[in-house]
Amino acid sequence: MGKAEVKLIREDGLRHDGRRPDEMRPVRMEIGVLHNSDGSALVSYGRTTVLAAVYGPREPPQRFMILPDRALLRVRYHMAPFSTSERKSPAPSRREIELSKVIREAFEDIVLTHLYPRTAIDVFIEVLQADGGTRTVAVTAASLALADAGIPMKALVAGVAVGKVEGVLVLDVDELEDGSGEADLPIAGAPDIGKITLFQLNGVLTDEELKAGVDMAWKTIQRLVEMEKEVLRSKYMVEAR
Amino acid sequence: MSRRIVVPGEPLPPNVVVREREHDYVYEQDGRKYAAVVGVLEERSGTTVFIPLQSIYVPRPGDIVIGLVVSVGILNWYVDINSPYTAVLTVSDYLGRPYNPQVDELSKYLPVGTYLKAKIAAFDKTRNPLLTVQEEGLGRISEGKIVEVDPAKIPRVIGKKGSMLSMLKEETGCDIFAAVNGRIHVRCSNPEMEPIVVLAIRMIEEQAHTFGLTDRVKKYIEELKSARGVR
């Protein structure tokens, strides 16, 4: 069956992979997966899998990078060459540089950088498998890795994308829906402090659709942050045996 | 007494008590207090204490730390003190006498890789911390083992009123010094005892937030001693 023949919304109202429009893909979260980093996390939404590693606060590699009043937050979003069906060049692309900036900005108001002036906090995000929504999975993974590293932050952050396919708002778009859909709305936020920290829109939505989309994403972000909390707690529950 | 784990962004009770060094791990917004890192909220006899499970060592003047020489300059050593800030020890402080770099070499006194016990003489986040060894008991560490733990675990290694540390010393007969920056110097007259102390410290580090730890560690040391035939 060719790609063009796939119906994104089936006649029974379900999506091409059998999900309801407001259904997430299965979410998996794990922390402390890398020994060498100060904190790490592996997060999957369905087939999209992202690894995040946090180092620091530590001395910046170059003296000119030093900020006198706060820590320098550096984020590198990168897609592994094997993460897509066709090989992706390992060199950072324009898109990856932009996403690194967007994800960094999602954390700049969350991490308490003023506590460690003249240092650097590095967040490395590696997309291991891409199937849509990589930036939002990356935000969730980075948030968990920062918490795992013990970096003081105001609250936990999570992200999810809402899309519009064949006129229907759908939660957590995958690659196929992203590529053929009419709109993509990735959102990340920290529900504990009531802040949206990443908000992008690709495509066209009406005012009502935008409101409904944000509402849908926000409820999911709340659930994702609860999952993050559970994962962080369970790390110490296991150790307390 | 009850304990529960809190995560970043979770509200804390308004009367929460935070240990002196750990104010950075709680923040206030609109008059309410929130946890900034993963920690334990412990209720004991009417007070609630927030104890972070991890911490980042930020030097304070007067702290006694264990440092590791990482590089040698012309008139100073750069010392890693398990902190984001590398400390500086000047030659005039260490030698306490005039020094001529043209005829003498610093690495002769403290080569890279040397551990030393020093005091933070000055630090204010605008410049790197300055160390001094001009006090009794400070200076190069030439024997024993250094164990590194998270600085947040040091109060647990010491225990309430030093209970854990004195139990460790009593059970093993070793000399143990726990520095605030998360490094512990272990020196034993019986070298076979050193790995036992290291294993006991690792156990304290892993189970720092659990109840009845001192007794369990004591039992563990006794088991290790009898299994290895160490007295």
Short mmCIF file of C-alpha atoms in Angstrom, two decimals:
data_model
loop_
_atom_site.label_atom_id
_atom_site.label_comp_id
_atom_site.label_asym_id
_atom_site.label_seq_id
_atom_site.Cartn_x
_atom_site.Cartn_y
_atom_site.Cartn_z
CA MET A 1 0.00 0.00 0.00
CA GLY A 2 1.45 3.35 -0.99
CA LYS A 3 1.74 6.24 1.41
CA ALA A 4 -0.95 8.23 -0.39
CA GLU A 5 -3.51 5.49 0.20
CA VAL A 6 -3.23 5.60 4.00
CA LYS A 7 -6.30 7.16 5.50
CA LEU A 8 -5.26 9.26 8.47
CA ILE A 9 -8.72 9.20 10.02
CA ARG A 10 -10.55 5.94 9.47
CA GLU A 11 -14.25 5.60 8.97
CA ASP A 12 -14.72 4.47 12.58
CA GLY A 13 -13.20 7.80 13.71
CA LEU A 14 -9.93 6.26 14.86
CA ARG A 15 -6.51 7.27 13.54
CA HIS A 16 -4.39 5.28 11.09
CA ASP A 17 -2.66 3.45 13.97
CA GLY A 18 -5.91 2.72 15.81
CA ARG A 19 -5.61 5.52 18.39
CA ARG A 20 -8.50 7.78 19.36
CA PRO A 21 -7.93 11.43 18.36
CA ASP A 22 -7.12 12.36 21.97
CA GLU A 23 -4.95 9.34 22.72
CA MET A 24 -1.20 9.43 23.39
CA ARG A 25 1.17 6.82 22.12
CA PRO A 26 2.54 4.51 24.86
CA VAL A 27 4.98 6.55 26.99
CA ARG A 28 8.13 5.11 28.51
CA MET A 29 10.44 7.02 30.86
CA GLU A 30 13.66 5.89 32.48
CA ILE A 31 16.30 7.86 34.36
CA GLY A 32 19.93 7.31 35.29
CA VAL A 33 20.60 5.35 32.10
CA LEU A 34 24.11 6.77 31.56
CA HIS A 35 26.82 6.35 34.14
CA ASN A 36 29.24 9.04 32.96
CA SER A 37 26.77 11.93 32.98
CA ASP A 38 25.52 13.75 36.08
CA GLY A 39 21.95 12.99 35.05
CA SER A 40 20.30 11.19 32.16
CA ALA A 41 16.94 10.05 30.84
CA LEU A 42 15.55 7.90 28.07
CA VAL A 43 12.02 8.81 26.97
CA SER A 44 9.81 7.28 24.29
CA TYR A 45 6.43 8.29 22.96
CA GLY A 46 5.61 5.28 20.82
CA ARG A 47 8.50 4.81 18.41
CA THR A 48 10.05 8.24 18.98
CA THR A 49 12.93 7.64 21.37
CA VAL A 50 15.18 10.35 22.82
CA LEU A 51 18.17 10.14 25.12
CA ALA A 52 19.16 13.18 27.23
CA ALA A 53 22.34 13.65 29.27
CA VAL A 54 23.12 16.54 31.61
CA TYR A 55 26.55 17.67 32.76
CA GLY A 56 27.29 20.40 35.25
CA PRO A 57 27.28 22.94 36.61
CA ARG A 58 30.92 22.94 35.53
CA GLU A 59 33.50 25.39 34.22
CA PRO A 60 32.62 26.55 30.71
CA PRO A 61 35.06 25.22 28.10
CA GLN A 62 35.98 28.77 26.98
CA ARG A 63 36.45 31.76 29.26
CA PHE A 64 34.56 34.13 26.95
CA MET A 65 31.40 32.09 27.54
CA ILE A 66 31.31 33.00 31.25
CA LEU A 67 28.21 34.88 32.39
CA PRO A 68 28.96 36.87 35.55
CA ASP A 69 25.50 36.57 37.09
CA ARG A 70 24.23 33.13 36.13
CA ALA A 71 25.08 29.74 34.73
CA LEU A 72 25.24 29.34 30.98
CA LEU A 73 22.65 26.83 29.83
CA ARG A 74 23.74 25.01 26.69
CA VAL A 75 21.43 22.64 24.84
CA ARG A 76 22.37 20.50 21.90
CA TYR A 77 19.56 18.73 20.07
CA HIS A 78 20.86 16.20 17.61
CA MET A 79 19.38 13.42 15.52
CA ALA A 80 21.46 10.27 15.24
CA PRO A 81 22.28 9.28 11.63
CA PHE A 82 20.30 6.05 12.19
CA SER A 83 17.26 7.74 13.72
CA THR A 84 15.41 8.15 10.42
CA SER A 85 14.59 5.67 7.66
CA GLU A 86 16.98 7.45 5.31
CA ARG A 87 20.42 8.19 6.72
CA LYS A 88 20.61 11.65 8.24
CA SER A 89 23.89 13.49 7.94
CA PRO A 90 25.43 13.72 11.41
CA ALA A 91 26.38 17.37 10.87
CA PRO A 92 24.07 19.75 12.75
CA SER A 93 21.40 20.99 10.36
CA ARG A 94 19.64 24.36 10.37
CA ARG A 95 16.62 22.62 11.93
CA GLU A 96 18.69 21.06 14.72
CA ILE A 97 20.34 24.38 15.56
CA GLU A 98 16.93 26.04 15.76
CA LEU A 99 15.46 23.26 17.89
CA SER A 100 18.45 23.43 20.25
CA LYS A 101 17.64 27.12 20.77
CA VAL A 102 13.91 26.54 21.21
CA ILE A 103 14.47 23.76 23.75
CA ARG A 104 17.07 25.86 25.60
CA GLU A 105 14.54 28.68 25.85
CA ALA A 106 12.00 26.20 27.25
CA PHE A 107 14.32 25.74 30.23
CA GLU A 108 15.88 29.15 30.70
CA ASP A 109 13.10 30.31 32.98
CA ILE A 110 12.88 26.94 34.75
CA VAL A 111 16.47 26.16 35.77
CA LEU A 112 17.68 28.32 38.71
CA THR A 113 20.80 29.43 36.85
CA HIS A 114 21.43 32.40 39.18
CA LEU A 115 22.66 29.97 41.86
CA TYR A 116 25.79 29.05 39.90
CA PRO A 117 27.25 32.14 38.21
CA ARG A 118 30.23 31.67 35.88
CA THR A 119 29.48 28.00 35.26
CA ALA A 120 27.93 26.03 32.41
CA ILE A 121 25.14 23.45 32.45
CA ASP A 122 25.18 21.24 29.37
CA VAL A 123 22.17 19.31 28.11
CA PHE A 124 22.83 16.86 25.30
CA ILE A 125 19.78 15.51 23.52
CA GLU A 126 20.18 12.66 21.07
CA VAL A 127 17.21 11.48 19.04
CA LEU A 128 17.71 7.74 18.67
CA GLN A 129 14.57 7.05 16.67
CA ALA A 130 12.35 9.67 15.05
CA ASP A 131 8.66 9.09 14.47
CA GLY A 132 7.22 12.57 14.92
CA GLY A 133 7.17 14.85 17.96
CA THR A 134 10.91 14.63 18.63
CA ARG A 135 11.16 18.15 20.09
CA THR A 136 8.46 17.50 22.67
CA VAL A 137 9.92 14.14 23.67
CA ALA A 138 13.28 15.93 23.88
CA VAL A 139 11.86 18.49 26.34
CA THR A 140 10.43 15.74 28.54
CA ALA A 141 13.73 13.83 28.47
CA ALA A 142 15.75 16.98 29.23
CA SER A 143 13.51 17.82 32.18
CA LEU A 144 13.96 14.36 33.68
CA ALA A 145 17.72 14.39 33.07
CA LEU A 146 18.05 17.82 34.75
CA ALA A 147 16.11 16.59 37.78
CA ASP A 148 18.20 13.41 37.83
CA ALA A 149 21.36 15.54 37.82
CA GLY A 150 20.14 17.42 40.90
CA ILE A 151 20.12 20.79 39.13
CA PRO A 152 17.77 23.14 41.02
CA MET A 153 14.75 23.96 38.88
CA LYS A 154 11.39 25.60 39.52
CA ALA A 155 9.32 22.69 38.25
CA LEU A 156 9.30 19.72 35.92
CA VAL A 157 8.54 20.33 32.26
CA ALA A 158 6.93 18.07 29.67
CA GLY A 159 5.91 18.50 26.08
CA VAL A 160 3.44 17.10 23.58
CA ALA A 161 2.33 18.02 20.06
CA VAL A 162 -1.24 18.44 18.89
CA GLY A 163 -1.94 18.17 15.17
CA LYS A 164 -4.79 18.59 12.76
CA VAL A 165 -5.40 15.83 10.26
CA GLU A 166 -8.34 15.70 7.88
CA GLY A 167 -10.00 18.44 9.92
CA VAL A 168 -9.71 16.57 13.24
CA LEU A 169 -7.52 17.66 16.17
CA VAL A 170 -5.26 14.79 17.18
CA LEU A 171 -2.94 14.40 20.15
CA ASP A 172 0.72 13.38 19.91
CA VAL A 173 1.19 13.32 16.15
CA ASP A 174 3.46 10.73 14.61
CA GLU A 175 5.64 11.10 11.53
CA LEU A 176 2.89 10.21 9.05
CA GLU A 177 0.34 12.58 10.58
CA ASP A 178 2.96 15.32 10.86
CA GLY A 179 3.93 14.96 7.21
CA SER A 180 0.42 14.82 5.76
CA GLY A 181 -1.51 16.80 8.37
CA GLU A 182 -2.79 20.37 8.13
CA ALA A 183 -1.22 21.72 11.32
CA ASP A 184 1.29 20.85 14.03
CA LEU A 185 1.24 22.54 17.44
CA PRO A 186 4.07 21.47 19.76
CA ILE A 187 3.65 22.74 23.33
CA ALA A 188 5.75 22.29 26.44
CA GLY A 189 5.09 23.62 29.89
CA ALA A 190 5.42 23.31 33.63
CA PRO A 191 1.94 22.75 35.09
CA ASP A 192 3.16 23.12 38.68
CA ILE A 193 3.90 26.79 38.06
CA GLY A 194 1.31 27.24 35.31
CA LYS A 195 3.76 28.23 32.59
CA ILE A 196 3.97 27.36 28.92
CA THR A 197 7.65 27.35 27.97
CA LEU A 198 7.52 26.20 24.35
CA PHE A 199 4.81 27.10 21.87
CA GLN A 200 5.08 26.67 18.13
CA LEU A 201 2.53 26.38 15.36
CA ASN A 202 3.10 25.07 11.90
CA GLY A 203 0.04 25.30 9.61
CA VAL A 204 -3.31 26.96 10.13
CA LEU A 205 -5.79 26.56 12.98
CA THR A 206 -8.92 28.54 13.76
CA ASP A 207 -9.21 30.34 17.12
CA GLU A 208 -11.46 27.59 18.45
CA GLU A 209 -9.14 24.85 17.25
CA LEU A 210 -6.16 26.58 18.80
CA LYS A 211 -7.94 26.86 22.16
CA ALA A 212 -9.07 23.25 22.02
CA GLY A 213 -5.57 22.15 20.98
CA VAL A 214 -3.88 24.01 23.83
CA ASP A 215 -6.41 22.57 26.25
CA MET A 216 -5.78 19.05 24.96
CA ALA A 217 -2.00 19.48 25.16
CA TRP A 218 -2.10 21.04 28.63
CA LYS A 219 -4.11 18.15 30.12
CA THR A 220 -1.63 15.70 28.61
CA ILE A 221 1.36 17.70 29.87
CA GLN A 222 -0.11 17.49 33.38
CA ARG A 223 -0.33 13.71 33.04
CA LEU A 224 3.21 13.50 31.64
CA VAL A 225 4.62 15.58 34.53
CA GLU A 226 2.86 13.26 37.00
CA MET A 227 4.59 10.35 35.24
CA GLU A 228 7.94 12.14 35.52
CA LYS A 229 7.36 12.60 39.26
CA GLU A 230 6.56 8.92 39.65
CA VAL A 231 9.74 7.93 37.80
CA LEU A 232 11.88 10.22 39.99
CA ARG A 233 10.25 8.94 43.17
CA SER A 234 10.55 5.30 42.18
CA LYS A 235 14.30 5.65 41.68
CA TYR A 236 14.70 6.25 45.40
CA MET A 237 11.97 3.80 46.42
CA VAL A 238 13.96 1.02 44.80
CA GLU A 239 17.15 2.09 46.51
CA ALA A 240 15.34 2.19 49.86
CA ARG A 241 14.55 -1.56 49.77
CA MET B 1 8.16 10.23 62.19
CA SER B 2 7.25 10.00 58.51
CA ARG B 3 9.17 10.52 55.28
CA ARG B 4 8.15 11.09 51.71
CA ILE B 5 10.02 11.94 48.54
CA VAL B 6 9.32 15.31 46.94
CA VAL B 7 10.28 16.39 43.42
CA PRO B 8 11.05 19.79 41.82
CA GLY B 9 8.02 22.07 41.79
CA GLU B 10 6.25 20.38 44.69
CA PRO B 11 4.96 22.78 47.36
CA LEU B 12 6.51 22.48 50.82
CA PRO B 13 4.82 23.32 54.12
CA PRO B 14 5.35 26.98 55.13
CA ASN B 15 7.21 26.01 58.32
CA VAL B 16 9.65 23.71 56.53
CA VAL B 17 13.15 23.61 58.01
CA VAL B 18 16.09 23.54 55.61
CA ARG B 19 19.64 22.78 56.73
CA GLU B 20 22.00 25.72 56.56
CA ARG B 21 23.86 24.82 53.37
CA GLU B 22 20.75 23.71 51.54
CA HIS B 23 18.72 26.90 51.08
CA ASP B 24 19.48 26.83 47.36
CA TYR B 25 17.32 23.73 46.98
CA VAL B 26 14.13 25.47 48.11
CA TYR B 27 12.71 28.52 46.37
CA GLU B 28 9.94 30.92 47.24
CA GLN B 29 7.31 32.27 44.91
CA ASP B 30 4.30 34.36 45.87
CA GLY B 31 4.99 33.63 49.54
CA ARG B 32 4.99 29.85 49.08
CA LYS B 33 7.93 27.49 49.30
CA TYR B 34 8.71 24.84 46.68
CA ALA B 35 11.30 22.09 46.30
CA ALA B 36 13.85 22.73 43.54
CA VAL B 37 15.45 19.27 43.57
CA VAL B 38 14.44 15.74 44.47
CA GLY B 39 14.51 15.45 48.25
CA VAL B 40 13.00 13.90 51.32
CA LEU B 41 10.41 15.65 53.46
CA GLU B 42 10.80 14.34 56.96
CA GLU B 43 8.44 15.03 59.83
CA ARG B 44 9.97 14.68 63.24
CA SER B 45 8.47 15.87 66.51
CA GLY B 46 6.38 18.66 65.05
CA THR B 47 8.91 20.04 62.56
CA THR B 48 9.19 19.24 58.88
CA VAL B 49 12.70 19.07 57.42
CA PHE B 50 13.55 19.11 53.71
CA ILE B 51 16.67 17.11 52.86
CA PRO B 52 17.87 17.15 49.24
CA LEU B 53 19.01 13.78 47.91
CA GLN B 54 21.70 15.35 45.74
CA SER B 55 23.62 18.56 46.05
CA ILE B 56 26.23 20.64 44.32
CA TYR B 57 29.08 21.79 46.54
CA VAL B 58 29.36 25.58 46.65
CA PRO B 59 32.38 26.63 48.75
CA ARG B 60 32.06 28.85 51.80
CA PRO B 61 34.92 30.59 53.59
CA GLY B 62 36.00 28.46 56.54
CA ASP B 63 35.07 25.08 55.00
CA ILE B 64 37.66 22.33 55.35
CA VAL B 65 37.77 20.48 52.04
CA ILE B 66 39.74 17.68 50.41
CA GLY B 67 41.11 18.87 47.08
CA LEU B 68 42.85 17.21 44.17
CA VAL B 69 45.64 19.06 42.35
CA VAL B 70 44.63 19.21 38.68
CA SER B 71 47.21 21.57 37.26
CA VAL B 72 50.27 23.52 38.28
CA GLY B 73 50.75 27.20 37.43
CA ILE B 74 53.78 29.44 37.87
CA LEU B 75 52.88 30.70 41.32
CA ASN B 76 49.86 28.57 42.23
CA TRP B 77 48.16 25.20 42.03
CA TYR B 78 44.68 24.62 40.61
CA VAL B 79 42.75 22.31 42.87
CA ASP B 80 39.55 20.41 42.09
CA ILE B 81 37.31 20.58 45.16
CA ASN B 82 34.36 18.59 43.73
CA SER B 83 32.59 21.86 42.93
CA PRO B 84 31.78 23.84 39.76
CA TYR B 85 34.53 26.23 40.86
CA THR B 86 38.20 25.20 40.71
CA ALA B 87 40.14 26.41 43.75
CA VAL B 88 43.53 28.14 43.79
CA LEU B 89 46.32 27.49 46.27
CA THR B 90 49.16 29.98 46.16
CA VAL B 91 52.78 28.98 46.58
CA SER B 92 53.38 31.57 49.30
CA ASP B 93 50.57 30.05 51.35
CA TYR B 94 51.75 26.47 50.90
CA LEU B 95 55.49 26.99 51.39
CA GLY B 96 55.22 29.90 53.79
CA ARG B 97 58.53 31.27 52.52
CA PRO B 98 59.83 33.23 49.51
CA TYR B 99 59.81 31.23 46.29
CA ASN B 100 61.75 31.77 43.08
CA PRO B 101 60.16 30.13 40.03
CA GLN B 102 63.46 30.35 38.15
CA VAL B 103 65.27 27.95 40.45
CA ASP B 104 62.46 25.94 41.99
CA GLU B 105 59.59 23.93 40.53
CA LEU B 106 56.10 23.78 42.01
CA SER B 107 55.30 20.25 40.82
CA LYS B 108 58.12 19.06 43.09
CA TYR B 109 55.98 19.97 46.11
CA LEU B 110 52.47 19.07 44.95
CA PRO B 111 52.41 17.21 41.64
CA VAL B 112 49.18 16.80 39.65
CA GLY B 113 47.08 14.04 41.23
CA THR B 114 47.97 14.90 44.83
CA TYR B 115 45.18 15.09 47.39
CA LEU B 116 45.33 17.75 50.07
CA LYS B 117 43.30 18.93 52.98
CA ALA B 118 42.76 22.69 52.91
CA LYS B 119 40.54 25.47 54.17
CA ILE B 120 38.55 27.84 51.95
CA ALA B 121 40.15 31.22 52.73
CA ALA B 122 37.92 33.34 50.49
CA PHE B 123 35.10 32.86 48.01
CA ASP B 124 32.22 35.02 46.78
CA LYS B 125 31.21 33.53 43.37
CA THR B 126 32.86 36.42 41.49
CA ARG B 127 36.31 34.84 41.69
CA ASN B 128 37.45 31.27 42.13
CA PRO B 129 37.88 30.06 45.73
CA LEU B 130 41.22 30.63 47.43
CA LEU B 131 42.63 27.86 49.62
CA THR B 132 44.91 27.98 52.62
CA VAL B 133 46.83 25.21 54.37
CA GLN B 134 48.22 27.44 57.10
CA GLU B 135 46.54 25.60 59.96
CA GLU B 136 47.25 22.50 61.92
CA GLY B 137 46.15 19.27 60.26
CA LEU B 138 45.97 20.80 56.79
CA GLY B 139 48.25 20.01 53.86
CA ARG B 140 49.19 17.13 51.63
CA ILE B 141 47.47 13.78 52.16
CA SER B 142 50.12 11.11 51.77
CA GLU B 143 48.40 7.93 52.94
CA GLY B 144 45.01 6.25 53.10
CA LYS B 145 42.10 6.25 50.70
CA ILE B 146 39.81 8.98 49.40
CA VAL B 147 36.15 8.04 48.89
CA GLU B 148 33.96 10.40 46.92
CA VAL B 149 30.23 10.67 47.67
CA ASP B 150 27.54 13.21 46.83
CA PRO B 151 28.05 16.23 49.15
CA ALA B 152 24.38 15.85 50.23
CA LYS B 153 25.27 12.52 51.84
CA ILE B 154 28.01 13.90 54.09
CA PRO B 155 25.63 14.82 56.96
CA ARG B 156 24.41 11.19 56.86
CA VAL B 157 27.97 9.81 56.91
CA ILE B 158 28.59 11.93 60.00
CA GLY B 159 25.20 11.10 61.54
CA LYS B 160 23.27 12.82 64.30
CA LYS B 161 25.82 14.29 66.70
CA GLY B 162 28.49 12.29 64.85
CA SER B 163 26.87 8.91 65.69
CA MET B 164 27.54 7.24 62.33
CA LEU B 165 31.13 8.46 62.10
CA SER B 166 32.00 7.40 65.64
CA MET B 167 30.42 3.97 65.03
CA LEU B 168 32.51 3.59 61.84
CA LYS B 169 35.68 4.58 63.70
CA GLU B 170 34.90 2.29 66.62
CA GLU B 171 34.06 -0.74 64.48
CA THR B 172 37.06 -0.44 62.19
CA GLY B 173 39.67 1.39 64.22
CA CYS B 174 40.30 3.69 61.26
CA ASP B 175 40.79 7.42 61.21
CA ILE B 176 37.99 8.89 59.05
CA PHE B 177 37.56 12.51 58.02
CA ALA B 178 34.44 13.53 56.07
CA ALA B 179 34.90 16.85 54.27
CA VAL B 180 31.88 18.99 53.34
CA ASN B 181 32.72 18.76 49.65
CA GLY B 182 31.85 15.07 49.54
CA ARG B 183 35.31 13.55 49.87
CA ILE B 184 36.12 11.24 52.76
CA HIS B 185 39.66 10.45 53.85
CA VAL B 186 40.05 6.97 55.34
CA ARG B 187 43.30 5.97 57.02
CA CYS B 188 43.60 2.59 58.69
CA SER B 189 46.43 1.03 60.67
CA ASN B 190 45.23 -2.32 59.30
CA PRO B 191 45.18 -1.91 55.48
CA GLU B 192 42.65 -4.76 55.11
CA MET B 193 40.13 -2.64 56.94
CA GLU B 194 40.15 0.11 54.28
CA PRO B 195 37.98 -1.68 51.69
CA ILE B 196 35.47 -2.52 54.45
CA VAL B 197 35.13 1.18 55.36
CA VAL B 198 34.72 2.03 51.66
CA LEU B 199 31.93 -0.54 51.26
CA ALA B 200 30.22 0.76 54.41
CA ILE B 201 30.38 4.34 53.08
CA ARG B 202 28.91 3.18 49.76
CA MET B 203 26.06 1.55 51.68
CA ILE B 204 25.40 4.79 53.60
CA GLU B 205 25.44 6.73 50.30
CA GLU B 206 22.90 4.41 48.66
CA GLN B 207 20.55 4.16 51.62
CA ALA B 208 21.02 7.64 53.13
CA HIS B 209 17.28 8.32 53.26
CA THR B 210 16.20 5.09 54.98
CA PHE B 211 15.45 4.35 58.64
CA GLY B 212 17.69 2.46 61.09
CA LEU B 213 20.75 2.84 58.89
CA THR B 214 23.40 3.03 61.65
CA ASP B 215 22.44 -0.41 62.99
CA ARG B 216 22.33 -1.94 59.51
CA VAL B 217 25.75 -0.50 58.62
CA LYS B 218 27.17 -1.83 61.90
CA LYS B 219 25.82 -5.31 61.10
CA TYR B 220 27.18 -5.08 57.55
CA ILE B 221 30.67 -4.20 58.82
CA GLU B 222 30.57 -7.12 61.26
CA GLU B 223 29.56 -9.46 58.43
CA LEU B 224 32.33 -8.16 56.17
CA LYS B 225 34.90 -8.49 58.92
CA SER B 226 33.98 -12.10 59.69
CA ALA B 227 33.74 -13.03 55.98
CA ARG B 228 37.20 -11.63 55.31
CA GLY B 229 38.71 -12.73 58.60
CA VAL B 230 39.74 -9.17 59.46
CA ARG B 231 40.04 -8.17 63.09
#
